[in-house]
């Protein structure tokens, strides 16, 4: 497509924005197209990261529930610690009536970020609240 005598493309084919874009040096065009590709990739990567985090959270929750159930069924003193290497977050489930695992929480009290400590009583209370909500 060539420009007419006034130096502009016919308005029926392109708008002024396209004309300005076509007049940019090739390296600027490449930068803009690369930026568009990166924006698309970043959205794709962001959604993948979100899916991975959701799966991680579901697996952590499932592991904690199974541990709680094991402690109830077999009357076992159970302690599960999960440390996420990427963030340094520590999640602990301590389901022991005897206090056998009590030293663990005192050792991690100075850890940053502060560990999330759950007991079997916390899970039981959450379970009761969930059942109550479902009955309403």
Short mmCIF file of N, CA and C in Angstrom, two decimals:
data_model
loop_
_atom_site.label_atom_id
_atom_site.label_comp_id
_atom_site.label_asym_id
_atom_site.label_seq_id
_atom_site.Cartn_x
_atom_site.Cartn_y
_atom_site.Cartn_z
N UNK A 1 0.85 -1.15 0.00
CA UNK A 1 0.00 0.00 0.00
C UNK A 1 0.91 1.22 0.00
N UNK A 2 0.63 2.17 -0.81
CA UNK A 2 1.48 3.37 -0.91
C UNK A 2 0.69 4.58 -0.48
N UNK A 3 1.43 5.59 -0.08
CA UNK A 3 0.80 6.83 0.36
C UNK A 3 0.40 7.65 -0.85
N UNK A 4 -0.66 8.45 -0.72
CA UNK A 4 -1.06 9.32 -1.82
C UNK A 4 -0.20 10.58 -1.83
N UNK A 5 -0.55 11.57 -2.63
CA UNK A 5 0.29 12.76 -2.80
C UNK A 5 0.41 13.57 -1.52
N UNK A 6 -0.54 13.48 -0.61
CA UNK A 6 -0.44 14.25 0.63
C UNK A 6 0.42 13.55 1.67
N UNK A 7 0.85 12.33 1.40
CA UNK A 7 1.69 11.60 2.34
C UNK A 7 0.90 10.75 3.32
N UNK A 8 -0.40 10.69 3.16
CA UNK A 8 -1.24 9.90 4.06
C UNK A 8 -1.84 8.73 3.31
N UNK A 9 -2.15 7.68 4.04
CA UNK A 9 -2.84 6.55 3.46
C UNK A 9 -4.31 6.91 3.29
N UNK A 10 -4.98 6.30 2.38
CA UNK A 10 -6.42 6.57 2.23
C UNK A 10 -7.14 6.26 3.53
N UNK A 11 -8.01 7.16 3.97
CA UNK A 11 -8.67 7.02 5.26
C UNK A 11 -9.61 5.82 5.31
N UNK A 12 -10.08 5.37 4.18
CA UNK A 12 -10.99 4.22 4.18
C UNK A 12 -10.25 2.93 4.52
N UNK A 13 -8.93 2.89 4.29
CA UNK A 13 -8.18 1.68 4.55
C UNK A 13 -7.53 1.66 5.92
N UNK A 14 -7.03 2.79 6.35
CA UNK A 14 -6.35 2.84 7.64
C UNK A 14 -6.68 4.14 8.34
N UNK A 15 -6.51 4.14 9.63
CA UNK A 15 -6.73 5.35 10.41
C UNK A 15 -5.42 6.05 10.68
N UNK A 16 -5.46 7.21 11.31
CA UNK A 16 -4.24 7.96 11.60
C UNK A 16 -3.31 7.22 12.55
N UNK A 17 -3.88 6.40 13.45
CA UNK A 17 -3.02 5.67 14.38
C UNK A 17 -2.14 4.67 13.65
N UNK A 18 -2.70 4.00 12.65
CA UNK A 18 -1.92 3.04 11.89
C UNK A 18 -0.84 3.76 11.08
N UNK A 19 -1.18 4.92 10.56
CA UNK A 19 -0.20 5.68 9.80
C UNK A 19 0.98 6.06 10.70
N UNK A 20 0.67 6.51 11.90
CA UNK A 20 1.74 6.89 12.82
C UNK A 20 2.58 5.67 13.19
N UNK A 21 1.92 4.55 13.42
CA UNK A 21 2.64 3.33 13.78
C UNK A 21 3.52 2.86 12.63
N UNK A 22 3.03 3.02 11.39
CA UNK A 22 3.81 2.56 10.25
C UNK A 22 5.02 3.45 9.99
N UNK A 23 5.00 4.67 10.50
CA UNK A 23 6.12 5.58 10.30
C UNK A 23 7.22 5.40 11.35
N UNK A 24 6.95 4.59 12.38
CA UNK A 24 7.96 4.37 13.41
C UNK A 24 9.08 3.51 12.86
N UNK A 25 10.28 3.70 13.38
CA UNK A 25 11.38 2.85 12.95
C UNK A 25 11.09 1.38 13.29
N UNK A 26 11.67 0.45 12.54
CA UNK A 26 11.39 -0.97 12.76
C UNK A 26 11.69 -1.45 14.17
N UNK A 27 12.71 -0.91 14.83
CA UNK A 27 13.03 -1.37 16.18
C UNK A 27 11.94 -0.99 17.18
N UNK A 28 11.28 0.15 16.99
CA UNK A 28 10.16 0.54 17.87
C UNK A 28 8.98 -0.39 17.63
N UNK A 29 8.72 -0.74 16.36
CA UNK A 29 7.64 -1.67 16.05
C UNK A 29 7.89 -3.00 16.75
N UNK A 30 9.12 -3.46 16.69
CA UNK A 30 9.48 -4.74 17.31
C UNK A 30 9.29 -4.68 18.81
N UNK A 31 9.68 -3.56 19.41
CA UNK A 31 9.53 -3.41 20.86
C UNK A 31 8.06 -3.46 21.25
N UNK A 32 7.21 -2.78 20.48
CA UNK A 32 5.78 -2.79 20.80
C UNK A 32 5.18 -4.18 20.63
N UNK A 33 5.59 -4.89 19.58
CA UNK A 33 5.04 -6.23 19.39
C UNK A 33 5.55 -7.18 20.47
N UNK A 34 6.80 -7.01 20.89
CA UNK A 34 7.35 -7.83 21.97
C UNK A 34 6.61 -7.53 23.27
N UNK A 35 6.30 -6.25 23.50
CA UNK A 35 5.56 -5.88 24.71
C UNK A 35 4.18 -6.52 24.71
N UNK A 36 3.54 -6.57 23.54
CA UNK A 36 2.22 -7.21 23.44
C UNK A 36 2.33 -8.71 23.74
N UNK A 37 3.37 -9.33 23.22
CA UNK A 37 3.58 -10.76 23.48
C UNK A 37 3.84 -11.00 24.96
N UNK A 38 4.66 -10.14 25.57
CA UNK A 38 4.97 -10.30 27.00
C UNK A 38 3.72 -10.13 27.85
N UNK A 39 2.85 -9.18 27.46
CA UNK A 39 1.62 -8.97 28.22
C UNK A 39 0.76 -10.23 28.16
N UNK A 40 0.68 -10.84 26.98
CA UNK A 40 -0.10 -12.07 26.84
C UNK A 40 0.53 -13.19 27.65
N UNK A 41 1.85 -13.30 27.59
CA UNK A 41 2.55 -14.34 28.35
C UNK A 41 2.38 -14.13 29.84
N UNK A 42 2.47 -12.87 30.28
CA UNK A 42 2.37 -12.62 31.72
C UNK A 42 0.99 -13.01 32.24
N UNK A 43 -0.06 -12.78 31.44
CA UNK A 43 -1.40 -13.20 31.86
C UNK A 43 -1.46 -14.72 31.96
N UNK A 44 -0.85 -15.39 30.99
CA UNK A 44 -0.84 -16.85 30.97
C UNK A 44 -0.04 -17.39 32.15
N UNK A 45 1.11 -16.80 32.40
CA UNK A 45 1.96 -17.23 33.52
C UNK A 45 1.26 -16.96 34.84
N UNK A 46 0.62 -15.80 34.95
CA UNK A 46 -0.10 -15.46 36.18
C UNK A 46 -1.20 -16.48 36.46
N UNK A 47 -1.93 -16.88 35.43
CA UNK A 47 -3.00 -17.86 35.65
C UNK A 47 -2.41 -19.23 36.02
N UNK A 48 -1.26 -19.59 35.44
CA UNK A 48 -0.62 -20.86 35.81
C UNK A 48 -0.16 -20.82 37.27
N UNK A 49 0.43 -19.70 37.68
CA UNK A 49 0.88 -19.56 39.07
C UNK A 49 -0.31 -19.67 40.02
N UNK A 50 -1.41 -19.04 39.64
CA UNK A 50 -2.61 -19.10 40.47
C UNK A 50 -3.11 -20.54 40.61
N UNK A 51 -3.11 -21.28 39.51
CA UNK A 51 -3.53 -22.68 39.57
C UNK A 51 -2.62 -23.51 40.45
N UNK A 52 -1.32 -23.26 40.37
CA UNK A 52 -0.36 -23.99 41.19
C UNK A 52 -0.58 -23.69 42.66
N UNK A 53 -0.81 -22.42 42.99
CA UNK A 53 -1.04 -22.05 44.40
C UNK A 53 -2.33 -22.66 44.93
N UNK A 54 -3.37 -22.68 44.08
CA UNK A 54 -4.63 -23.28 44.51
C UNK A 54 -4.45 -24.77 44.79
N UNK A 55 -3.72 -25.45 43.90
CA UNK A 55 -3.47 -26.88 44.09
C UNK A 55 -2.66 -27.11 45.35
N UNK A 56 -1.67 -26.25 45.59
CA UNK A 56 -0.83 -26.35 46.78
C UNK A 56 -1.69 -26.21 48.04
N UNK A 57 -2.58 -25.24 48.03
CA UNK A 57 -3.44 -25.00 49.19
C UNK A 57 -4.39 -26.19 49.41
N UNK A 58 -4.95 -26.72 48.33
CA UNK A 58 -5.85 -27.87 48.46
C UNK A 58 -5.12 -29.08 49.03
N UNK A 59 -3.91 -29.32 48.55
CA UNK A 59 -3.15 -30.48 49.04
C UNK A 59 -2.76 -30.32 50.50
N UNK A 60 -2.38 -29.09 50.88
CA UNK A 60 -2.04 -28.82 52.28
C UNK A 60 -3.25 -29.06 53.16
N UNK A 61 -4.40 -28.54 52.76
CA UNK A 61 -5.63 -28.71 53.52
C UNK A 61 -6.00 -30.18 53.62
N UNK A 62 -5.87 -30.89 52.52
CA UNK A 62 -6.19 -32.32 52.51
C UNK A 62 -5.27 -33.10 53.45
N UNK A 63 -3.98 -32.78 53.41
CA UNK A 63 -3.02 -33.46 54.28
C UNK A 63 -3.34 -33.21 55.76
N UNK A 64 -3.69 -31.98 56.08
CA UNK A 64 -4.01 -31.63 57.46
C UNK A 64 -5.29 -32.35 57.91
N UNK A 65 -6.29 -32.40 57.04
CA UNK A 65 -7.53 -33.10 57.39
C UNK A 65 -7.29 -34.59 57.61
N UNK A 66 -6.47 -35.19 56.74
CA UNK A 66 -6.18 -36.62 56.89
C UNK A 66 -5.40 -36.90 58.17
N UNK A 67 -4.49 -36.00 58.50
CA UNK A 67 -3.72 -36.16 59.73
C UNK A 67 -4.63 -36.06 60.95
N UNK A 68 -5.53 -35.10 60.92
CA UNK A 68 -6.50 -34.94 62.01
C UNK A 68 -7.35 -36.20 62.16
N UNK A 69 -7.82 -36.71 61.02
CA UNK A 69 -8.65 -37.91 61.04
C UNK A 69 -7.87 -39.11 61.59
N UNK A 70 -6.62 -39.23 61.19
CA UNK A 70 -5.75 -40.31 61.68
C UNK A 70 -5.61 -40.23 63.20
N UNK A 71 -5.39 -39.01 63.71
CA UNK A 71 -5.22 -38.85 65.16
C UNK A 71 -6.50 -39.22 65.91
N UNK A 72 -7.65 -38.94 65.31
CA UNK A 72 -8.92 -39.27 65.96
C UNK A 72 -9.20 -40.77 65.92
N UNK A 73 -8.99 -41.38 64.77
CA UNK A 73 -9.31 -42.80 64.61
C UNK A 73 -8.41 -43.68 65.46
N UNK A 74 -7.11 -43.39 65.46
CA UNK A 74 -6.15 -44.26 66.12
C UNK A 74 -5.64 -43.72 67.45
N UNK A 75 -6.25 -42.67 67.97
CA UNK A 75 -5.84 -42.05 69.23
C UNK A 75 -4.33 -41.83 69.26
N UNK A 76 -3.84 -41.19 68.22
CA UNK A 76 -2.40 -40.96 68.08
C UNK A 76 -2.06 -39.50 68.33
N UNK A 77 -0.88 -39.27 68.89
CA UNK A 77 -0.36 -37.92 69.02
C UNK A 77 0.36 -37.60 67.71
N UNK A 78 -0.17 -36.65 66.97
CA UNK A 78 0.33 -36.37 65.63
C UNK A 78 0.76 -34.92 65.53
N UNK A 79 1.86 -34.70 64.83
CA UNK A 79 2.31 -33.35 64.54
C UNK A 79 2.82 -33.33 63.10
N UNK A 80 2.25 -32.44 62.30
CA UNK A 80 2.67 -32.31 60.91
C UNK A 80 3.15 -30.89 60.69
N UNK A 81 4.33 -30.77 60.13
CA UNK A 81 4.87 -29.45 59.81
C UNK A 81 5.09 -29.34 58.32
N UNK A 82 4.61 -28.25 57.75
CA UNK A 82 4.78 -28.00 56.32
C UNK A 82 5.49 -26.66 56.18
N UNK A 83 6.64 -26.66 55.53
CA UNK A 83 7.36 -25.41 55.26
C UNK A 83 7.41 -25.22 53.76
N UNK A 84 6.87 -24.11 53.29
CA UNK A 84 6.88 -23.80 51.87
C UNK A 84 8.19 -23.09 51.58
N UNK A 85 9.04 -23.73 50.80
CA UNK A 85 10.39 -23.22 50.57
C UNK A 85 10.39 -21.86 49.89
N UNK A 86 9.48 -21.64 48.96
CA UNK A 86 9.45 -20.40 48.20
C UNK A 86 9.20 -19.18 49.08
N UNK A 87 8.29 -19.31 50.03
CA UNK A 87 7.92 -18.17 50.87
C UNK A 87 8.45 -18.25 52.29
N UNK A 88 8.83 -19.45 52.72
CA UNK A 88 9.29 -19.63 54.09
C UNK A 88 8.17 -19.81 55.09
N UNK A 89 6.93 -19.86 54.61
CA UNK A 89 5.79 -20.03 55.51
C UNK A 89 5.81 -21.42 56.13
N UNK A 90 5.45 -21.47 57.41
CA UNK A 90 5.40 -22.74 58.12
C UNK A 90 3.97 -22.93 58.64
N UNK A 91 3.42 -24.11 58.37
CA UNK A 91 2.09 -24.48 58.85
C UNK A 91 2.25 -25.74 59.69
N UNK A 92 1.70 -25.71 60.90
CA UNK A 92 1.85 -26.84 61.82
C UNK A 92 0.47 -27.28 62.31
N UNK A 93 0.24 -28.58 62.25
CA UNK A 93 -0.93 -29.17 62.89
C UNK A 93 -0.41 -30.01 64.05
N UNK A 94 -0.83 -29.65 65.24
CA UNK A 94 -0.41 -30.40 66.42
C UNK A 94 -1.65 -30.99 67.06
N UNK A 95 -1.82 -32.28 66.86
CA UNK A 95 -2.97 -32.98 67.43
C UNK A 95 -2.46 -33.97 68.46
N UNK A 96 -2.06 -33.44 69.61
CA UNK A 96 -1.60 -34.33 70.68
C UNK A 96 -2.13 -33.84 72.02
N UNK A 97 -2.78 -34.73 72.71
CA UNK A 97 -3.33 -34.41 74.02
C UNK A 97 -2.26 -34.46 75.10
N UNK A 98 -1.20 -35.22 74.87
CA UNK A 98 -0.17 -35.41 75.89
C UNK A 98 0.83 -34.27 75.96
N UNK A 99 0.92 -33.46 74.92
CA UNK A 99 1.90 -32.38 74.91
C UNK A 99 3.27 -32.83 74.45
N UNK A 100 3.34 -33.98 73.82
CA UNK A 100 4.61 -34.54 73.37
C UNK A 100 5.30 -33.62 72.35
N UNK A 101 4.53 -32.98 71.50
CA UNK A 101 5.09 -32.12 70.44
C UNK A 101 5.12 -30.65 70.83
N UNK A 102 4.89 -30.31 72.08
CA UNK A 102 4.81 -28.91 72.50
C UNK A 102 6.11 -28.14 72.28
N UNK A 103 7.25 -28.81 72.36
CA UNK A 103 8.53 -28.13 72.19
C UNK A 103 8.68 -27.52 70.79
N UNK A 104 7.99 -28.08 69.83
CA UNK A 104 8.14 -27.62 68.45
C UNK A 104 7.64 -26.19 68.27
N UNK A 105 6.51 -25.87 68.85
CA UNK A 105 5.97 -24.52 68.71
C UNK A 105 6.84 -23.49 69.41
N UNK A 106 7.44 -23.85 70.54
CA UNK A 106 8.32 -22.91 71.23
C UNK A 106 9.61 -22.67 70.44
N UNK A 107 10.10 -23.69 69.75
CA UNK A 107 11.30 -23.51 68.94
C UNK A 107 11.04 -22.63 67.71
N UNK A 108 9.84 -22.68 67.18
CA UNK A 108 9.52 -21.90 65.99
C UNK A 108 8.93 -20.53 66.31
N UNK A 109 8.86 -20.17 67.58
CA UNK A 109 8.25 -18.88 67.94
C UNK A 109 9.03 -17.69 67.41
N UNK A 110 10.34 -17.84 67.22
CA UNK A 110 11.14 -16.73 66.71
C UNK A 110 11.29 -16.77 65.19
N UNK A 111 10.65 -17.73 64.55
CA UNK A 111 10.75 -17.87 63.09
C UNK A 111 9.93 -16.79 62.40
N UNK A 112 10.44 -16.30 61.26
CA UNK A 112 9.69 -15.33 60.47
C UNK A 112 9.53 -15.87 59.08
N UNK A 113 8.38 -15.82 58.47
CA UNK A 113 7.11 -15.34 58.98
C UNK A 113 6.57 -16.27 60.07
N UNK A 114 5.75 -15.70 60.92
CA UNK A 114 5.22 -16.43 62.06
C UNK A 114 4.47 -17.69 61.60
N UNK A 115 4.80 -18.83 62.18
CA UNK A 115 4.14 -20.07 61.77
C UNK A 115 2.65 -20.07 62.09
N UNK A 116 1.89 -20.74 61.24
CA UNK A 116 0.47 -20.95 61.48
C UNK A 116 0.34 -22.26 62.24
N UNK A 117 -0.10 -22.18 63.48
CA UNK A 117 -0.22 -23.37 64.32
C UNK A 117 -1.69 -23.68 64.51
N UNK A 118 -2.07 -24.90 64.14
CA UNK A 118 -3.44 -25.36 64.32
C UNK A 118 -3.42 -26.56 65.26
N UNK A 119 -4.43 -26.64 66.07
CA UNK A 119 -4.55 -27.80 66.95
C UNK A 119 -5.76 -28.61 66.51
N UNK A 120 -5.88 -29.78 67.07
CA UNK A 120 -7.03 -30.62 66.73
C UNK A 120 -8.33 -29.95 67.18
N UNK A 121 -8.26 -29.18 68.25
CA UNK A 121 -9.46 -28.46 68.73
C UNK A 121 -9.90 -27.40 67.72
N UNK A 122 -8.92 -26.71 67.11
CA UNK A 122 -9.25 -25.71 66.09
C UNK A 122 -9.98 -26.35 64.91
N UNK A 123 -9.47 -27.48 64.45
CA UNK A 123 -10.09 -28.17 63.32
C UNK A 123 -11.47 -28.70 63.68
N UNK A 124 -11.61 -29.17 64.91
CA UNK A 124 -12.91 -29.67 65.36
C UNK A 124 -13.93 -28.53 65.40
N UNK A 125 -13.51 -27.39 65.89
CA UNK A 125 -14.39 -26.22 65.96
C UNK A 125 -14.79 -25.77 64.55
N UNK A 126 -13.84 -25.75 63.64
CA UNK A 126 -14.13 -25.36 62.26
C UNK A 126 -15.10 -26.34 61.62
N UNK A 127 -14.92 -27.62 61.90
CA UNK A 127 -15.80 -28.65 61.36
C UNK A 127 -17.22 -28.48 61.89
N UNK A 128 -17.34 -28.18 63.18
CA UNK A 128 -18.66 -27.98 63.78
C UNK A 128 -19.35 -26.76 63.18
N UNK A 129 -18.59 -25.69 62.95
CA UNK A 129 -19.16 -24.48 62.35
C UNK A 129 -19.64 -24.76 60.93
N UNK A 130 -18.89 -25.56 60.20
CA UNK A 130 -19.27 -25.90 58.83
C UNK A 130 -20.55 -26.71 58.82
N UNK A 131 -20.66 -27.68 59.71
CA UNK A 131 -21.87 -28.50 59.81
C UNK A 131 -23.05 -27.63 60.19
N UNK A 132 -22.85 -26.70 61.12
CA UNK A 132 -23.92 -25.81 61.56
C UNK A 132 -24.41 -24.94 60.39
N UNK A 133 -23.47 -24.41 59.60
CA UNK A 133 -23.84 -23.58 58.44
C UNK A 133 -24.62 -24.38 57.41
N UNK A 134 -24.23 -25.63 57.20
CA UNK A 134 -24.91 -26.47 56.21
C UNK A 134 -26.32 -26.82 56.65
N UNK A 135 -26.58 -26.88 57.96
CA UNK A 135 -27.90 -27.23 58.47
C UNK A 135 -28.87 -26.07 58.38
N UNK A 136 -28.37 -24.85 58.27
CA UNK A 136 -29.27 -23.68 58.21
C UNK A 136 -29.97 -23.59 56.91
#
